[in-house]
Tab-separated table of C-alpha atoms and ligand atoms in Angstrom:
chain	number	residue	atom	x	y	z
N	1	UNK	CA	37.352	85.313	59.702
N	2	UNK	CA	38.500	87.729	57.527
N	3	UNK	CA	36.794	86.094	54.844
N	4	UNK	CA	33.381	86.372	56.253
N	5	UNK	CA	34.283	89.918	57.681
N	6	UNK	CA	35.268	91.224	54.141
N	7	UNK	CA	32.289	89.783	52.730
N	8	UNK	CA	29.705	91.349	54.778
N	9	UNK	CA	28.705	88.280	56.701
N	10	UNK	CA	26.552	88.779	59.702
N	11	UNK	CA	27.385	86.609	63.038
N	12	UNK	CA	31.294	87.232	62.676
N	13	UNK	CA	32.178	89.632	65.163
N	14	UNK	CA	35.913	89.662	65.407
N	15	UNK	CA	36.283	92.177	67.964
N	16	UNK	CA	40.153	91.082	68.680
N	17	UNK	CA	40.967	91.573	64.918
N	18	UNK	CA	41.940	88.132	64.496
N	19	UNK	CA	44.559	88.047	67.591
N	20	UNK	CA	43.019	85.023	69.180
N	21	UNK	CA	41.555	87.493	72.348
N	22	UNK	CA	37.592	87.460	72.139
N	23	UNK	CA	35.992	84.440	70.684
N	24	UNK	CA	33.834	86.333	68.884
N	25	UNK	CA	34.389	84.559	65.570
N	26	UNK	CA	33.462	81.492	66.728
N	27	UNK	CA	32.311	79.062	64.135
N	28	UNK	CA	30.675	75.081	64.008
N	29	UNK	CA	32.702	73.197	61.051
N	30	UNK	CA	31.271	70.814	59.196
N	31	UNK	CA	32.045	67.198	60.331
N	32	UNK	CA	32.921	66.269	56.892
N	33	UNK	CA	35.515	68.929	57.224
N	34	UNK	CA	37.217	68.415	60.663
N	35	UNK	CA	40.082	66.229	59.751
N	36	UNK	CA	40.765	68.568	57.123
N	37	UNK	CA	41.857	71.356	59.148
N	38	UNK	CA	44.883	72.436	61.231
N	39	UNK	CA	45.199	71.332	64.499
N	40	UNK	CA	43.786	73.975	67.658
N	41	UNK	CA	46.461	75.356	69.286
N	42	UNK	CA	46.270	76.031	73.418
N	43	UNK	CA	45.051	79.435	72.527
N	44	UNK	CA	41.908	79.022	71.017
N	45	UNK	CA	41.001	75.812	72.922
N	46	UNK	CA	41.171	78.116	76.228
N	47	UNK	CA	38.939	80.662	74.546
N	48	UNK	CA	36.602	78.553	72.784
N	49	UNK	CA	35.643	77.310	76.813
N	50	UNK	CA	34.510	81.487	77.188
N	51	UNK	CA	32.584	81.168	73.592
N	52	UNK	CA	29.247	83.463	74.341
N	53	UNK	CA	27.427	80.452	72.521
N	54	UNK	CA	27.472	76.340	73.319
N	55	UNK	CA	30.953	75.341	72.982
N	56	UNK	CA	30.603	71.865	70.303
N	57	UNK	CA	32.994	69.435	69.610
N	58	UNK	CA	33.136	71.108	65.896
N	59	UNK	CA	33.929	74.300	67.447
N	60	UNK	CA	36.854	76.555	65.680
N	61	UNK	CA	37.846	80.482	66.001
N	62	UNK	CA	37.656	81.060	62.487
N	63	UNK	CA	40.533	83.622	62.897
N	64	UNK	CA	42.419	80.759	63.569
N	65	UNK	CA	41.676	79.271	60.344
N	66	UNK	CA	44.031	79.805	58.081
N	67	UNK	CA	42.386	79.539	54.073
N	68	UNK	CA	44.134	77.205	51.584
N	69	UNK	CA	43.121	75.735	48.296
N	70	UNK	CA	42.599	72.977	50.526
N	71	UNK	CA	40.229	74.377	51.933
N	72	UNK	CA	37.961	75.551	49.116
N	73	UNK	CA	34.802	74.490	49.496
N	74	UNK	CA	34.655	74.518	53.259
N	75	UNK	CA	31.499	74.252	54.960
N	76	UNK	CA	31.026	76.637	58.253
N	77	UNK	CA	27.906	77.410	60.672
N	78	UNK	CA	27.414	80.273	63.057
N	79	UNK	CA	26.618	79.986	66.360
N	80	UNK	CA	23.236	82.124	67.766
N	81	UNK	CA	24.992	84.214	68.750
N	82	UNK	CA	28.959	85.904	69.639
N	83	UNK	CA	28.770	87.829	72.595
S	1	LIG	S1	38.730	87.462	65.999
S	1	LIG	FE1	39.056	87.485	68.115
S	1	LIG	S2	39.454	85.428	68.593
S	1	LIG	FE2	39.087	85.413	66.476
């Protein structure tokens, strides 16, 4: 999230700030990157079912994504739309 909000990226909202509150940086991850990610905590599973757009099973708050070198290269899409 704060990635795409530093960057100027339309279609990341992140009204909360990042405090897992709004689901308004809701993003679909690439399948080839799923396994490759942390697990969803309780948190964002409960708001991801209040997303504004179609809840997939790819589905991730991208607040909740922490970056690592692991992660370099990571493929995300935005929904239509946040709120
Ligand atoms: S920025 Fe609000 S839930 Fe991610």
């Amino acid at each position: 999230m704060l990635a795409a909000t530093s960057h100027g990226i339309d279609g990341i909202l992140a009204e909360c700030g990042g405090n897992a509150m709004c689901a308004t940086c809701h993003v679909y991850v690439d399948e080839s990157w799923l396994g490759r990610l942390p697990a969803m905590g309780s948190e964002e599973d409960a708001l991801l079912d209040g997303a504004a757009a179609e809840r997939r099973p790819t589905s991730r708050l991208s607040c909740q994504i922490k970056l690592t070198p692991d992660l370099d290269g990571l493929v995300l899409r935005l929904p239509d739309r946040q709120v």
